[in-house]
Coordinates of C-alpha atoms in Angstrom, one line a residue:
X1 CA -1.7 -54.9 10.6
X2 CA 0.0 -57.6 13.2
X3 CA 3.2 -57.9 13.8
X4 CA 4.6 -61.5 14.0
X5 CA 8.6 -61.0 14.9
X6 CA 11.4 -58.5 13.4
X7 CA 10.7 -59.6 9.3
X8 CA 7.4 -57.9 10.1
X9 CA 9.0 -55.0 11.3
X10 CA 11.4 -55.0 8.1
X11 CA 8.7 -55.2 6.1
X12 CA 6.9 -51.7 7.5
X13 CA 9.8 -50.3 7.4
X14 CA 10.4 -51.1 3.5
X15 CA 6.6 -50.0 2.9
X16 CA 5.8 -47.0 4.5
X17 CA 8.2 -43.8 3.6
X18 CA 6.4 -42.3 6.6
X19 CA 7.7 -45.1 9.1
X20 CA 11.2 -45.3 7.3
X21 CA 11.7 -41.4 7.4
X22 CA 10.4 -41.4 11.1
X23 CA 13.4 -44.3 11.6
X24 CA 15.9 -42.2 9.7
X25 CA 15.7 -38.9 11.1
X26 CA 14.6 -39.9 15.0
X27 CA 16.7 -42.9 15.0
X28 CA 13.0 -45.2 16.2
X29 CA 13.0 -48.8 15.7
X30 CA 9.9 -49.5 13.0
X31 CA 7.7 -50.6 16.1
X32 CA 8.3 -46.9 17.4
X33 CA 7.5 -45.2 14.8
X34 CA 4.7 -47.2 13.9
X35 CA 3.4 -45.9 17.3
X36 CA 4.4 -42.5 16.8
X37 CA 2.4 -42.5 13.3
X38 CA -0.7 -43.9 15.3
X39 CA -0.6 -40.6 17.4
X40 CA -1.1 -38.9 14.6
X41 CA -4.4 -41.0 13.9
X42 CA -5.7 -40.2 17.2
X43 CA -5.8 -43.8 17.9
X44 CA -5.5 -44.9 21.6
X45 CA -2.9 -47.1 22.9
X46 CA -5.2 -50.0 23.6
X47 CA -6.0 -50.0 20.0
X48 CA -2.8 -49.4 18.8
X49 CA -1.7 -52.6 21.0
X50 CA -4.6 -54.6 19.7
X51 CA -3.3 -53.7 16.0
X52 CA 0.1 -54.9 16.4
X53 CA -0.8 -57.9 18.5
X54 CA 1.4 -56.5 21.6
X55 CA 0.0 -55.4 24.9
X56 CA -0.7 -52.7 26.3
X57 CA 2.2 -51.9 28.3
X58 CA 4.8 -52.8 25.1
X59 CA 3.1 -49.8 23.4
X60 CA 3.7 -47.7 26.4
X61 CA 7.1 -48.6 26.5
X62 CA 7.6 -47.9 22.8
X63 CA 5.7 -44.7 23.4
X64 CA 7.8 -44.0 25.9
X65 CA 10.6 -44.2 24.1
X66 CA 9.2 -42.2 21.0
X67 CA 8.8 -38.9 23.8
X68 CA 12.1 -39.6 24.8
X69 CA 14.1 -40.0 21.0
X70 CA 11.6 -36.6 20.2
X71 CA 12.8 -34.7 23.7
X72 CA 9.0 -34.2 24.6
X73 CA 6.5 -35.1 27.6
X74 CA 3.7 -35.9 25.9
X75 CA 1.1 -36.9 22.9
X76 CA 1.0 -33.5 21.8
X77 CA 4.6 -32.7 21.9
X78 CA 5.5 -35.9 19.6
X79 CA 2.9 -35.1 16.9
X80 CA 4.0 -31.3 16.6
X81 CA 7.6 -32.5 16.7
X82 CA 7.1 -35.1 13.5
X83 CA 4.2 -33.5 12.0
X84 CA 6.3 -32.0 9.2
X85 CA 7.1 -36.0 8.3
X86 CA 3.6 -37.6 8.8
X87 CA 1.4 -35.2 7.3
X88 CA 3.4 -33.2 4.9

């Protein structure tokens, strides 16, 4: 899926009750949580950056920001925090 400006992000948001209840309860922009679902994948950053059409260091940035909105240090730490919403 690419990402072409904020409708985009609207639109995940709307279609995905993963994404919107990630948004909802963490307070992540739908470009966050689409990177926080991605974790949960096991998909790399450069992937995830090829995906949305962003580079590499706008998904670190949004990762970044996903570690801090979860109060964790790292990959491992975000998927325990949200596992209970991504894989229920």
């Amino acid at each position: 899926m690419t990402f072409a400006g904020p409708g985009a992000a609207t639109a995940l948001y709307d279609s995905c009750p993963k994404i919107k209840a990630l948004c909802d309860t963490y307070q992540m922009t739908p470009h966050q949580a689409r990177v926080c679902k991605a974790l949960h994948e096991g998909t790399t950053i450069k992937v995830i950056a090829l995906g949305q059409n962003d580079s590499i260091k706008t998904v670190s940035h949004h990762l970044r920001e996903v570690y801090r909105k979860l109060q964790v240090c790292n990959r491992v730490g975000a998927e325990l925090a949200t596992r209970d919403i991504v894989c229920p």
